[in-house]
PDB file of N, CA, C and O in Angstrom:
ATOM      1  N   MET A  15    -119.889 -51.779 -28.197  1.00 87.00           N
ATOM      2  CA  MET A  15    -119.961 -53.203 -28.190  1.00 87.00           C
ATOM      3  C   MET A  15    -118.807 -53.798 -29.478  1.00 87.00           C
ATOM      4  O   MET A  15    -118.616 -55.091 -29.181  1.00 87.00           O
ATOM      5  N   VAL A  16    -118.756 -53.202 -30.298  1.00 89.00           N
ATOM      6  CA  VAL A  16    -117.435 -54.006 -31.184  1.00 89.00           C
ATOM      7  C   VAL A  16    -116.294 -54.077 -30.445  1.00 89.00           C
ATOM      8  O   VAL A  16    -115.665 -55.181 -30.999  1.00 89.00           O
ATOM      9  N   TYR A  17    -116.216 -53.191 -29.497  1.00 91.00           N
ATOM     10  CA  TYR A  17    -114.879 -53.599 -28.705  1.00 91.00           C
ATOM     11  C   TYR A  17    -114.878 -54.593 -27.544  1.00 91.00           C
ATOM     12  O   TYR A  17    -114.092 -54.687 -26.776  1.00 91.00           O
ATOM     13  N   GLY A  18    -116.404 -55.232 -27.385  1.00 93.00           N
ATOM     14  CA  GLY A  18    -116.707 -56.079 -26.371  1.00 93.00           C
ATOM     15  C   GLY A  18    -116.534 -55.745 -25.001  1.00 93.00           C
ATOM     16  O   GLY A  18    -116.551 -56.160 -24.195  1.00 93.00           O
ATOM     17  N   LEU A  19    -117.117 -54.464 -24.756  1.00 93.00           N
ATOM     18  CA  LEU A  19    -117.461 -53.700 -23.588  1.00 93.00           C
ATOM     19  C   LEU A  19    -118.754 -53.854 -23.206  1.00 93.00           C
ATOM     20  O   LEU A  19    -119.954 -53.196 -24.455  1.00 93.00           O
ATOM     21  N   PRO A  20    -119.288 -54.391 -22.202  1.00 94.00           N
ATOM     22  CA  PRO A  20    -120.601 -54.307 -21.599  1.00 94.00           C
ATOM     23  C   PRO A  20    -120.986 -52.946 -21.765  1.00 94.00           C
ATOM     24  O   PRO A  20    -120.316 -52.271 -21.135  1.00 94.00           O
ATOM     25  N   CYS A  21    -122.420 -52.472 -22.105  1.00 92.00           N
ATOM     26  CA  CYS A  21    -122.798 -50.936 -22.110  1.00 92.00           C
ATOM     27  C   CYS A  21    -123.982 -51.214 -21.022  1.00 92.00           C
ATOM     28  O   CYS A  21    -124.463 -51.960 -20.740  1.00 92.00           O
ATOM     29  N   ILE A  22    -123.812 -49.721 -20.493  1.00 93.00           N
ATOM     30  CA  ILE A  22    -124.953 -49.450 -19.596  1.00 93.00           C
ATOM     31  C   ILE A  22    -125.696 -48.086 -19.947  1.00 93.00           C
ATOM     32  O   ILE A  22    -124.988 -47.141 -20.511  1.00 93.00           O
ATOM     33  N   VAL A  23    -127.063 -48.218 -20.743  1.00 93.00           N
ATOM     34  CA  VAL A  23    -127.775 -47.244 -21.245  1.00 93.00           C
ATOM     35  C   VAL A  23    -128.876 -46.809 -20.579  1.00 93.00           C
ATOM     36  O   VAL A  23    -129.182 -47.392 -19.942  1.00 93.00           O
ATOM     37  N   PRO A  24    -129.462 -45.773 -21.021  1.00 93.00           N
ATOM     38  CA  PRO A  24    -130.972 -45.356 -20.249  1.00 93.00           C
ATOM     39  C   PRO A  24    -131.890 -46.429 -21.044  1.00 93.00           C
ATOM     40  O   PRO A  24    -131.867 -46.869 -22.076  1.00 93.00           O
ATOM     41  N   PRO A  25    -133.156 -46.794 -20.346  1.00 91.00           N
ATOM     42  CA  PRO A  25    -134.231 -47.607 -20.721  1.00 91.00           C
ATOM     43  C   PRO A  25    -134.993 -47.183 -21.814  1.00 91.00           C
ATOM     44  O   PRO A  25    -136.085 -47.674 -22.258  1.00 91.00           O
ATOM     45  N   VAL A  26    -134.988 -45.910 -22.702  1.00 88.00           N
ATOM     46  CA  VAL A  26    -135.291 -45.423 -23.400  1.00 88.00           C
ATOM     47  C   VAL A  26    -134.838 -44.863 -24.751  1.00 88.00           C
ATOM     48  O   VAL A  26    -133.626 -44.598 -24.640  1.00 88.00           O
ATOM     49  N   GLY A  27    -135.503 -44.966 -25.843  1.00 84.00           N
ATOM     50  CA  GLY A  27    -134.332 -44.227 -27.235  1.00 84.00           C
ATOM     51  C   GLY A  27    -133.995 -45.541 -28.038  1.00 84.00           C
ATOM     52  O   GLY A  27    -134.218 -46.214 -27.493  1.00 84.00           O
ATOM     53  N   GLY A  28    -133.153 -44.765 -28.477  1.00 78.00           N
ATOM     54  CA  GLY A  28    -132.100 -45.942 -29.588  1.00 78.00           C
ATOM     55  C   GLY A  28    -131.396 -46.650 -29.000  1.00 78.00           C
ATOM     56  O   GLY A  28    -131.249 -47.816 -29.165  1.00 78.00           O
ATOM     57  N   PRO A  29    -131.009 -46.702 -27.797  1.00 82.00           N
ATOM     58  CA  PRO A  29    -129.994 -47.770 -27.242  1.00 82.00           C
ATOM     59  C   PRO A  29    -130.655 -48.907 -26.758  1.00 82.00           C
ATOM     60  O   PRO A  29    -130.139 -50.014 -26.772  1.00 82.00           O
ATOM     61  N   VAL A  30    -131.903 -48.778 -26.468  1.00 83.00           N
ATOM     62  CA  VAL A  30    -132.656 -50.104 -26.150  1.00 83.00           C
ATOM     63  C   VAL A  30    -132.893 -50.946 -27.246  1.00 83.00           C
ATOM     64  O   VAL A  30    -132.853 -52.515 -27.000  1.00 83.00           O
ATOM     65  N   GLU A  31    -132.645 -50.360 -28.473  1.00 82.00           N
ATOM     66  CA  GLU A  31    -132.741 -51.523 -29.636  1.00 82.00           C
ATOM     67  C   GLU A  31    -131.404 -52.312 -29.906  1.00 82.00           C
ATOM     68  O   GLU A  31    -131.377 -53.171 -30.269  1.00 82.00           O
ATOM     69  N   LEU A  32    -130.657 -51.765 -29.034  1.00 88.00           N
ATOM     70  CA  LEU A  32    -129.017 -52.083 -29.408  1.00 88.00           C
ATOM     71  C   LEU A  32    -128.610 -53.065 -28.064  1.00 88.00           C
ATOM     72  O   LEU A  32    -128.112 -54.129 -28.101  1.00 88.00           O
ATOM     73  N   VAL A  33    -129.031 -52.538 -26.847  1.00 92.00           N
ATOM     74  CA  VAL A  33    -128.374 -53.107 -25.590  1.00 92.00           C
ATOM     75  C   VAL A  33    -129.858 -54.304 -25.086  1.00 92.00           C
ATOM     76  O   VAL A  33    -130.843 -53.405 -24.822  1.00 92.00           O
ATOM     77  N   LYS A  34    -129.241 -55.305 -24.770  1.00 92.00           N
ATOM     78  CA  LYS A  34    -130.181 -56.307 -24.024  1.00 92.00           C
ATOM     79  C   LYS A  34    -129.810 -56.360 -22.973  1.00 92.00           C
ATOM     80  O   LYS A  34    -128.740 -56.527 -22.703  1.00 92.00           O
ATOM     81  N   ASN A  35    -130.978 -55.692 -22.123  1.00 92.00           N
ATOM     82  CA  ASN A  35    -130.355 -56.123 -20.469  1.00 92.00           C
ATOM     83  C   ASN A  35    -130.076 -57.636 -20.137  1.00 92.00           C
ATOM     84  O   ASN A  35    -130.482 -58.280 -20.247  1.00 92.00           O
ATOM     85  N   ASN A  36    -129.058 -57.359 -19.423  1.00 92.00           N
ATOM     86  CA  ASN A  36    -128.231 -59.064 -18.842  1.00 92.00           C
ATOM     87  C   ASN A  36    -127.809 -59.647 -19.826  1.00 92.00           C
ATOM     88  O   ASN A  36    -127.445 -61.041 -19.500  1.00 92.00           O
ATOM     89  N   PHE A  37    -127.650 -59.170 -21.092  1.00 95.00           N
ATOM     90  CA  PHE A  37    -127.110 -59.881 -22.316  1.00 95.00           C
ATOM     91  C   PHE A  37    -125.886 -59.580 -22.470  1.00 95.00           C
ATOM     92  O   PHE A  37    -125.032 -60.197 -22.455  1.00 95.00           O
ATOM     93  N   ASN A  38    -125.778 -57.962 -23.073  1.00 95.00           N
ATOM     94  CA  ASN A  38    -124.833 -57.431 -23.899  1.00 95.00           C
ATOM     95  C   ASN A  38    -124.540 -56.441 -22.827  1.00 95.00           C
ATOM     96  O   ASN A  38    -123.773 -55.403 -23.210  1.00 95.00           O
ATOM     97  N   GLY A  39    -125.445 -55.937 -21.818  1.00 94.00           N
ATOM     98  CA  GLY A  39    -125.160 -54.714 -21.021  1.00 94.00           C
ATOM     99  C   GLY A  39    -126.310 -54.498 -20.193  1.00 94.00           C
ATOM    100  O   GLY A  39    -127.100 -55.535 -19.716  1.00 94.00           O
ATOM    101  N   PHE A  40    -126.490 -53.418 -19.729  1.00 94.00           N
ATOM    102  CA  PHE A  40    -127.890 -53.303 -18.896  1.00 94.00           C
ATOM    103  C   PHE A  40    -128.316 -51.834 -19.436  1.00 94.00           C
ATOM    104  O   PHE A  40    -127.879 -50.884 -19.652  1.00 94.00           O
ATOM    105  N   THR A  41    -130.010 -51.944 -19.260  1.00 94.00           N
ATOM    106  CA  THR A  41    -130.418 -50.725 -19.339  1.00 94.00           C
ATOM    107  C   THR A  41    -131.077 -50.374 -17.974  1.00 94.00           C
ATOM    108  O   THR A  41    -131.592 -50.981 -17.520  1.00 94.00           O
ATOM    109  N   ILE A  42    -130.690 -49.040 -17.533  1.00 94.00           N
ATOM    110  CA  ILE A  42    -130.914 -48.528 -16.397  1.00 94.00           C
ATOM    111  C   ILE A  42    -131.260 -46.950 -16.611  1.00 94.00           C
ATOM    112  O   ILE A  42    -130.278 -45.957 -17.047  1.00 94.00           O
ATOM    113  N   SER A  43    -132.082 -46.494 -15.697  1.00 94.00           N
ATOM    114  CA  SER A  43    -132.228 -44.681 -15.667  1.00 94.00           C
ATOM    115  C   SER A  43    -130.888 -44.104 -15.256  1.00 94.00           C
ATOM    116  O   SER A  43    -130.410 -44.828 -14.134  1.00 94.00           O
ATOM    117  N   SER A  44    -130.612 -43.180 -15.724  1.00 92.00           N
ATOM    118  CA  SER A  44    -129.252 -42.460 -15.537  1.00 92.00           C
ATOM    119  C   SER A  44    -129.728 -41.651 -13.750  1.00 92.00           C
ATOM    120  O   SER A  44    -128.207 -41.157 -13.270  1.00 92.00           O
ATOM    121  N   TYR A  45    -130.846 -41.784 -13.571  1.00 95.00           N
ATOM    122  CA  TYR A  45    -131.353 -41.191 -12.068  1.00 95.00           C
ATOM    123  C   TYR A  45    -130.450 -42.431 -11.241  1.00 95.00           C
ATOM    124  O   TYR A  45    -130.391 -41.850  -9.647  1.00 95.00           O
ATOM    125  N   GLN A  46    -130.601 -43.407 -11.319  1.00 96.00           N
ATOM    126  CA  GLN A  46    -130.121 -44.489 -10.403  1.00 96.00           C
ATOM    127  C   GLN A  46    -128.672 -44.746 -10.548  1.00 96.00           C
ATOM    128  O   GLN A  46    -127.858 -45.718 -10.320  1.00 96.00           O
ATOM    129  N   THR A  47    -127.961 -43.855  -9.820  1.00 96.00           N
ATOM    130  CA  THR A  47    -126.358 -43.582  -9.796  1.00 96.00           C
ATOM    131  C   THR A  47    -125.973 -44.852  -9.038  1.00 96.00           C
ATOM    132  O   THR A  47    -124.497 -45.134  -9.585  1.00 96.00           O
ATOM    133  N   LYS A  48    -126.381 -44.693  -7.671  1.00 97.00           N
ATOM    134  CA  LYS A  48    -125.682 -45.923  -6.945  1.00 97.00           C
ATOM    135  C   LYS A  48    -125.838 -47.244  -7.323  1.00 97.00           C
ATOM    136  O   LYS A  48    -124.885 -47.974  -7.410  1.00 97.00           O
ATOM    137  N   HIS A  49    -127.275 -47.158  -8.462  1.00 96.00           N
ATOM    138  CA  HIS A  49    -127.164 -48.563  -9.144  1.00 96.00           C
ATOM    139  C   HIS A  49    -126.286 -48.931 -10.019  1.00 96.00           C
ATOM    140  O   HIS A  49    -125.398 -49.923 -10.376  1.00 96.00           O
ATOM    141  N   ILE A  50    -126.091 -47.723 -10.688  1.00 96.00           N
ATOM    142  CA  ILE A  50    -124.943 -47.822 -11.987  1.00 96.00           C
ATOM    143  C   ILE A  50    -123.717 -48.250 -11.137  1.00 96.00           C
ATOM    144  O   ILE A  50    -122.964 -49.062 -11.768  1.00 96.00           O
ATOM    145  N   ALA A  51    -123.434 -47.449 -10.314  1.00 96.00           N
ATOM    146  CA  ALA A  51    -122.183 -47.807  -9.783  1.00 96.00           C
ATOM    147  C   ALA A  51    -121.646 -49.485  -9.457  1.00 96.00           C
ATOM    148  O   ALA A  51    -120.735 -50.041  -9.552  1.00 96.00           O
ATOM    149  N   ASN A  52    -123.056 -49.811  -8.608  1.00 95.00           N
ATOM    150  CA  ASN A  52    -122.698 -51.275  -8.305  1.00 95.00           C
ATOM    151  C   ASN A  52    -122.649 -52.146  -9.507  1.00 95.00           C
ATOM    152  O   ASN A  52    -122.122 -53.310  -9.388  1.00 95.00           O
ATOM    153  N   LEU A  53    -123.430 -51.639 -10.587  1.00 94.00           N
ATOM    154  CA  LEU A  53    -123.226 -52.726 -11.761  1.00 94.00           C
ATOM    155  C   LEU A  53    -122.098 -52.521 -12.472  1.00 94.00           C
ATOM    156  O   LEU A  53    -121.221 -53.888 -12.601  1.00 94.00           O
ATOM    157  N   ILE A  54    -121.317 -51.605 -12.530  1.00 95.00           N
ATOM    158  CA  ILE A  54    -120.000 -51.155 -12.881  1.00 95.00           C
ATOM    159  C   ILE A  54    -118.791 -52.262 -11.861  1.00 95.00           C
ATOM    160  O   ILE A  54    -118.036 -53.066 -12.494  1.00 95.00           O
ATOM    161  N   LEU A  55    -119.017 -52.266 -10.808  1.00 96.00           N
ATOM    162  CA  LEU A  55    -118.369 -53.068  -9.475  1.00 96.00           C
ATOM    163  C   LEU A  55    -118.541 -54.580 -10.095  1.00 96.00           C
ATOM    164  O   LEU A  55    -117.621 -55.056  -9.823  1.00 96.00           O
ATOM    165  N   SER A  56    -119.795 -54.548 -10.042  1.00 94.00           N
ATOM    166  CA  SER A  56    -120.271 -56.413 -10.386  1.00 94.00           C
ATOM    167  C   SER A  56    -119.778 -56.868 -11.337  1.00 94.00           C
ATOM    168  O   SER A  56    -119.017 -57.709 -11.387  1.00 94.00           O
ATOM    169  N   ILE A  57    -119.598 -55.907 -12.955  1.00 94.00           N
ATOM    170  CA  ILE A  57    -119.160 -56.512 -14.131  1.00 94.00           C
ATOM    171  C   ILE A  57    -117.347 -56.433 -13.927  1.00 94.00           C
ATOM    172  O   ILE A  57    -116.993 -57.643 -13.893  1.00 94.00           O
ATOM    173  N   TYR A  58    -116.899 -55.533 -13.113  1.00 94.00           N
ATOM    174  CA  TYR A  58    -115.429 -55.477 -12.899  1.00 94.00           C
ATOM    175  C   TYR A  58    -115.042 -56.671 -11.849  1.00 94.00           C
ATOM    176  O   TYR A  58    -114.073 -57.309 -12.522  1.00 94.00           O
ATOM    177  N   HIS A  59    -115.796 -56.965 -11.214  1.00 97.00           N
ATOM    178  CA  HIS A  59    -115.046 -58.283 -10.007  1.00 97.00           C
ATOM    179  C   HIS A  59    -115.720 -59.499 -10.520  1.00 97.00           C
ATOM    180  O   HIS A  59    -115.319 -60.536  -9.811  1.00 97.00           O
ATOM    181  N   ASN A  60    -116.788 -59.896 -11.440  1.00 97.00           N
ATOM    182  CA  ASN A  60    -117.373 -60.777 -12.080  1.00 97.00           C
ATOM    183  C   ASN A  60    -116.584 -61.220 -13.274  1.00 97.00           C
ATOM    184  O   ASN A  60    -117.540 -60.950 -14.346  1.00 97.00           O
ATOM    185  N   ASN A  61    -115.536 -62.144 -13.546  1.00 96.00           N
ATOM    186  CA  ASN A  61    -114.755 -62.482 -14.865  1.00 96.00           C
ATOM    187  C   ASN A  61    -116.124 -63.021 -15.658  1.00 96.00           C
ATOM    188  O   ASN A  61    -115.945 -63.051 -16.985  1.00 96.00           O
ATOM    189  N   VAL A  62    -116.715 -64.041 -15.062  1.00 97.00           N
ATOM    190  CA  VAL A  62    -117.840 -64.896 -15.635  1.00 97.00           C
ATOM    191  C   VAL A  62    -118.645 -63.923 -16.536  1.00 97.00           C
ATOM    192  O   VAL A  62    -118.945 -64.092 -17.766  1.00 97.00           O
ATOM    193  N   LEU A  63    -118.972 -62.939 -15.826  1.00 96.00           N
ATOM    194  CA  LEU A  63    -120.232 -61.995 -16.378  1.00 96.00           C
ATOM    195  C   LEU A  63    -119.640 -61.127 -17.308  1.00 96.00           C
ATOM    196  O   LEU A  63    -120.253 -60.894 -18.446  1.00 96.00           O
ATOM    197  N   TYR A  64    -118.540 -60.567 -17.088  1.00 96.00           N
ATOM    198  CA  TYR A  64    -117.816 -59.836 -18.068  1.00 96.00           C
ATOM    199  C   TYR A  64    -117.670 -60.320 -19.216  1.00 96.00           C
ATOM    200  O   TYR A  64    -117.938 -60.029 -20.543  1.00 96.00           O
ATOM    201  N   ASN A  65    -116.983 -61.849 -19.218  1.00 97.00           N
ATOM    202  CA  ASN A  65    -116.586 -62.245 -20.556  1.00 97.00           C
ATOM    203  C   ASN A  65    -117.945 -62.695 -21.063  1.00 97.00           C
ATOM    204  O   ASN A  65    -118.190 -62.747 -22.377  1.00 97.00           O
ATOM    205  N   ARG A  66    -118.971 -63.007 -20.444  1.00 97.00           N
ATOM    206  CA  ARG A  66    -120.506 -63.339 -21.276  1.00 97.00           C
ATOM    207  C   ARG A  66    -120.823 -62.039 -21.949  1.00 97.00           C
ATOM    208  O   ARG A  66    -121.434 -62.047 -23.292  1.00 97.00           O
ATOM    209  N   MET A  67    -120.866 -61.455 -21.260  1.00 96.00           N
ATOM    210  CA  MET A  67    -120.937 -59.947 -21.519  1.00 96.00           C
ATOM    211  C   MET A  67    -120.615 -59.526 -23.011  1.00 96.00           C
ATOM    212  O   MET A  67    -120.926 -58.812 -23.934  1.00 96.00           O
ATOM    213  N   SER A  68    -119.153 -59.535 -22.887  1.00 96.00           N
ATOM    214  CA  SER A  68    -118.095 -59.117 -23.712  1.00 96.00           C
ATOM    215  C   SER A  68    -118.515 -59.773 -25.182  1.00 96.00           C
ATOM    216  O   SER A  68    -118.622 -59.501 -26.187  1.00 96.00           O
ATOM    217  N   THR A  69    -118.286 -61.236 -24.684  1.00 96.00           N
ATOM    218  CA  THR A  69    -118.680 -62.155 -26.139  1.00 96.00           C
ATOM    219  C   THR A  69    -120.133 -61.948 -26.710  1.00 96.00           C
ATOM    220  O   THR A  69    -119.979 -61.446 -28.209  1.00 96.00           O
ATOM    221  N   ASN A  70    -121.047 -61.698 -26.185  1.00 96.00           N
ATOM    222  CA  ASN A  70    -122.462 -61.060 -26.539  1.00 96.00           C
ATOM    223  C   ASN A  70    -122.524 -59.883 -27.282  1.00 96.00           C
ATOM    224  O   ASN A  70    -123.032 -59.612 -28.051  1.00 96.00           O
ATOM    225  N   SER A  71    -121.360 -58.898 -26.702  1.00 94.00           N
ATOM    226  CA  SER A  71    -121.645 -57.403 -27.503  1.00 94.00           C
ATOM    227  C   SER A  71    -121.150 -57.508 -28.687  1.00 94.00           C
ATOM    228  O   SER A  71    -121.592 -57.007 -29.662  1.00 94.00           O
ATOM    229  N   ILE A  72    -119.923 -58.255 -28.591  1.00 95.00           N
ATOM    230  CA  ILE A  72    -118.850 -58.746 -30.243  1.00 95.00           C
ATOM    231  C   ILE A  72    -120.076 -59.231 -30.922  1.00 95.00           C
ATOM    232  O   ILE A  72    -120.152 -58.704 -32.062  1.00 95.00           O
ATOM    233  N   GLU A  73    -120.724 -60.392 -30.475  1.00 93.00           N
ATOM    234  CA  GLU A  73    -121.656 -61.092 -31.693  1.00 93.00           C
ATOM    235  C   GLU A  73    -122.704 -60.007 -31.860  1.00 93.00           C
ATOM    236  O   GLU A  73    -123.281 -60.433 -33.136  1.00 93.00           O
ATOM    237  N   HIS A  74    -123.340 -59.438 -31.051  1.00 92.00           N
ATOM    238  CA  HIS A  74    -124.588 -58.582 -31.296  1.00 92.00           C
ATOM    239  C   HIS A  74    -124.053 -57.793 -32.333  1.00 92.00           C
ATOM    240  O   HIS A  74    -124.773 -57.200 -32.944  1.00 92.00           O
ATOM    241  N   SER A  75    -122.879 -56.697 -32.165  1.00 90.00           N
ATOM    242  CA  SER A  75    -122.778 -55.651 -33.104  1.00 90.00           C
ATOM    243  C   SER A  75    -122.155 -56.103 -34.339  1.00 90.00           C
ATOM    244  O   SER A  75    -122.543 -55.187 -35.441  1.00 90.00           O
ATOM    245  N   LYS A  76    -121.989 -57.197 -34.595  1.00 89.00           N
ATOM    246  CA  LYS A  76    -122.005 -57.793 -35.865  1.00 89.00           C
ATOM    247  C   LYS A  76    -123.352 -57.761 -36.689  1.00 89.00           C
ATOM    248  O   LYS A  76    -123.511 -57.873 -38.044  1.00 89.00           O
ATOM    249  N   ASN A  77    -124.488 -57.755 -36.112  1.00 86.00           N
ATOM    250  CA  ASN A  77    -126.023 -57.352 -36.977  1.00 86.00           C
ATOM    251  C   ASN A  77    -125.563 -55.904 -37.156  1.00 86.00           C
ATOM    252  O   ASN A  77    -126.761 -55.693 -37.938  1.00 86.00           O
ATOM    253  N   PHE A  78    -124.756 -55.299 -37.048  1.00 84.00           N
ATOM    254  CA  PHE A  78    -124.873 -53.393 -37.233  1.00 84.00           C
ATOM    255  C   PHE A  78    -123.557 -53.102 -38.422  1.00 84.00           C
ATOM    256  O   PHE A  78    -122.563 -52.704 -37.551  1.00 84.00           O
ATOM    257  N   ASN A  79    -123.758 -53.563 -39.574  1.00 85.00           N
ATOM    258  CA  ASN A  79    -122.830 -53.044 -40.213  1.00 85.00           C
ATOM    259  C   ASN A  79    -123.114 -52.426 -41.435  1.00 85.00           C
ATOM    260  O   ASN A  79    -124.277 -52.654 -41.928  1.00 85.00           O
ATOM    261  N   PHE A  80    -122.131 -51.785 -42.533  1.00 89.00           N
ATOM    262  CA  PHE A  80    -122.684 -50.908 -43.516  1.00 89.00           C
ATOM    263  C   PHE A  80    -123.363 -52.198 -44.635  1.00 89.00           C
ATOM    264  O   PHE A  80    -124.342 -52.039 -45.246  1.00 89.00           O
ATOM    265  N   TYR A  81    -122.695 -53.476 -44.844  1.00 89.00           N
ATOM    266  CA  TYR A  81    -123.118 -54.274 -45.864  1.00 89.00           C
ATOM    267  C   TYR A  81    -124.254 -54.828 -45.598  1.00 89.00           C
ATOM    268  O   TYR A  81    -125.453 -55.406 -46.120  1.00 89.00           O
ATOM    269  N   LYS A  82    -124.645 -55.443 -43.883  1.00 87.00           N
ATOM    270  CA  LYS A  82    -126.109 -55.935 -43.693  1.00 87.00           C
ATOM    271  C   LYS A  82    -127.361 -54.767 -43.791  1.00 87.00           C
ATOM    272  O   LYS A  82    -128.098 -55.041 -44.261  1.00 87.00           O
ATOM    273  N   PHE A  83    -126.726 -53.418 -43.439  1.00 88.00           N
ATOM    274  CA  PHE A  83    -127.754 -52.450 -43.601  1.00 88.00           C
ATOM    275  C   PHE A  83    -127.697 -52.044 -45.187  1.00 88.00           C
ATOM    276  O   PHE A  83    -129.343 -52.195 -45.267  1.00 88.00           O
ATOM    277  N   LYS A  84    -126.607 -52.020 -46.065  1.00 92.00           N
ATOM    278  CA  LYS A  84    -127.158 -52.183 -47.212  1.00 92.00           C
ATOM    279  C   LYS A  84    -127.941 -53.376 -47.852  1.00 92.00           C
ATOM    280  O   LYS A  84    -128.810 -52.807 -48.641  1.00 92.00           O
ATOM    281  N   ASN A  85    -128.000 -54.528 -47.655  1.00 91.00           N
ATOM    282  CA  ASN A  85    -128.783 -55.558 -48.149  1.00 91.00           C
ATOM    283  C   ASN A  85    -130.269 -55.545 -47.266  1.00 91.00           C
ATOM    284  O   ASN A  85    -131.077 -56.106 -48.518  1.00 91.00           O
ATOM    285  N   ASP A  86    -130.318 -54.972 -46.264  1.00 90.00           N
ATOM    286  CA  ASP A  86    -131.681 -54.743 -45.637  1.00 90.00           C
ATOM    287  C   ASP A  86    -132.288 -54.215 -46.202  1.00 90.00           C
ATOM    288  O   ASP A  86    -133.368 -54.205 -46.996  1.00 90.00           O
ATOM    289  N   LEU A  87    -131.763 -53.077 -46.436  1.00 92.00           N
ATOM    290  CA  LEU A  87    -132.358 -51.709 -47.230  1.00 92.00           C
ATOM    291  C   LEU A  87    -132.757 -52.254 -48.767  1.00 92.00           C
ATOM    292  O   LEU A  87    -134.054 -51.700 -49.419  1.00 92.00           O
ATOM    293  N   LYS A  88    -131.771 -53.269 -49.496  1.00 93.00           N
ATOM    294  CA  LYS A  88    -132.019 -53.297 -50.771  1.00 93.00           C
ATOM    295  C   LYS A  88    -133.218 -54.361 -50.846  1.00 93.00           C
ATOM    296  O   LYS A  88    -134.083 -54.132 -51.669  1.00 93.00           O
ATOM    297  N   ASP A  89    -133.240 -55.272 -49.781  1.00 92.00           N
ATOM    298  CA  ASP A  89    -134.367 -56.017 -49.817  1.00 92.00           C
ATOM    299  C   ASP A  89    -135.955 -55.288 -49.501  1.00 92.00           C
ATOM    300  O   ASP A  89    -136.695 -55.802 -50.028  1.00 92.00           O
ATOM    301  N   PHE A  90    -136.040 -54.456 -48.679  1.00 92.00           N
ATOM    302  CA  PHE A  90    -136.845 -53.777 -48.258  1.00 92.00           C
ATOM    303  C   PHE A  90    -137.466 -52.734 -49.688  1.00 92.00           C
ATOM    304  O   PHE A  90    -138.700 -52.685 -49.928  1.00 92.00           O
ATOM    305  N   VAL A  91    -136.484 -52.348 -50.200  1.00 92.00           N
ATOM    306  CA  VAL A  91    -137.022 -51.455 -51.474  1.00 92.00           C
ATOM    307  C   VAL A  91    -137.457 -52.465 -52.408  1.00 92.00           C
ATOM    308  O   VAL A  91    -138.609 -52.207 -53.153  1.00 92.00           O
ATOM    309  N   ASP A  92    -137.020 -53.499 -52.652  1.00 90.00           N
ATOM    310  CA  ASP A  92    -136.955 -54.661 -53.510  1.00 90.00           C
ATOM    311  C   ASP A  92    -138.561 -54.963 -53.217  1.00 90.00           C
ATOM    312  O   ASP A  92    -139.192 -55.255 -54.218  1.00 90.00           O
ATOM    313  N   SER A  93    -138.778 -55.424 -52.156  1.00 90.00           N
ATOM    314  CA  SER A  93    -140.289 -55.813 -51.631  1.00 90.00           C
ATOM    315  C   SER A  93    -141.287 -54.571 -51.976  1.00 90.00           C
ATOM    316  O   SER A  93    -142.183 -55.226 -52.365  1.00 90.00           O
ATOM    317  N   ILE A  94    -141.047 -53.467 -51.647  1.00 89.00           N
ATOM    318  CA  ILE A  94    -142.106 -52.557 -52.092  1.00 89.00           C
ATOM    319  C   ILE A  94    -142.097 -52.277 -53.658  1.00 89.00           C
ATOM    320  O   ILE A  94    -143.322 -52.110 -53.974  1.00 89.00           O
ATOM    321  N   TRP A  95    -141.220 -52.378 -54.038  1.00 81.00           N
ATOM    322  CA  TRP A  95    -141.225 -52.116 -55.659  1.00 81.00           C
ATOM    323  C   TRP A  95    -141.963 -53.521 -56.189  1.00 81.00           C
ATOM    324  O   TRP A  95    -142.711 -53.158 -57.029  1.00 81.00           O
ATOM    325  N   LEU A  96    -141.798 -54.914 -55.693  1.00 78.00           N
ATOM    326  CA  LEU A  96    -142.593 -55.856 -55.739  1.00 78.00           C
ATOM    327  C   LEU A  96    -144.039 -55.392 -55.732  1.00 78.00           C
ATOM    328  O   LEU A  96    -145.120 -55.904 -56.597  1.00 78.00           O
ATOM    329  N   ASP A  97    -144.476 -55.133 -54.718  1.00 79.00           N
ATOM    330  CA  ASP A  97    -146.041 -54.736 -54.384  1.00 79.00           C
ATOM    331  C   ASP A  97    -146.439 -53.751 -55.425  1.00 79.00           C
ATOM    332  O   ASP A  97    -147.686 -53.823 -55.619  1.00 79.00           O
ATOM    333  N   ILE A  98    -145.371 -52.630 -55.916  1.00 82.00           N
ATOM    334  CA  ILE A  98    -146.038 -51.371 -56.673  1.00 82.00           C
ATOM    335  C   ILE A  98    -146.406 -52.083 -57.883  1.00 82.00           C
ATOM    336  O   ILE A  98    -147.005 -51.831 -58.973  1.00 82.00           O
ATOM    337  N   ASN A  99    -145.206 -53.203 -58.612  1.00 78.00           N
ATOM    338  CA  ASN A  99    -145.169 -53.442 -59.799  1.00 78.00           C
ATOM    339  C   ASN A  99    -145.370 -55.019 -59.886  1.00 78.00           C
ATOM    340  O   ASN A  99    -144.323 -55.854 -59.870  1.00 78.00           O
ATOM    341  N   PRO A 100    -146.566 -55.680 -59.617  1.00 70.00           N
ATOM    342  CA  PRO A 100    -146.774 -57.071 -59.621  1.00 70.00           C
ATOM    343  C   PRO A 100    -146.230 -57.964 -60.942  1.00 70.00           C
ATOM    344  O   PRO A 100    -146.635 -57.207 -61.844  1.00 70.00           O
TER     345      PRO A 100
END
């Protein structure tokens, strides 16, 4: 996603949290190989679709970096600390 590539991932597990169907990629069962092939071809042949998903991938990937993770974790720990020590 950081490189602007639309992703094709299975509809279960961790990737579902990162890839939003028809936004920055597609969630589809790995057993649907013909459908996956058709999606790849449609992205390849449709520059508007590719560019939209590419831009969305880059923007969405910005939500996942070390500094954001660190700050979110700090905020979470601070909120627990305040609940324990009012």
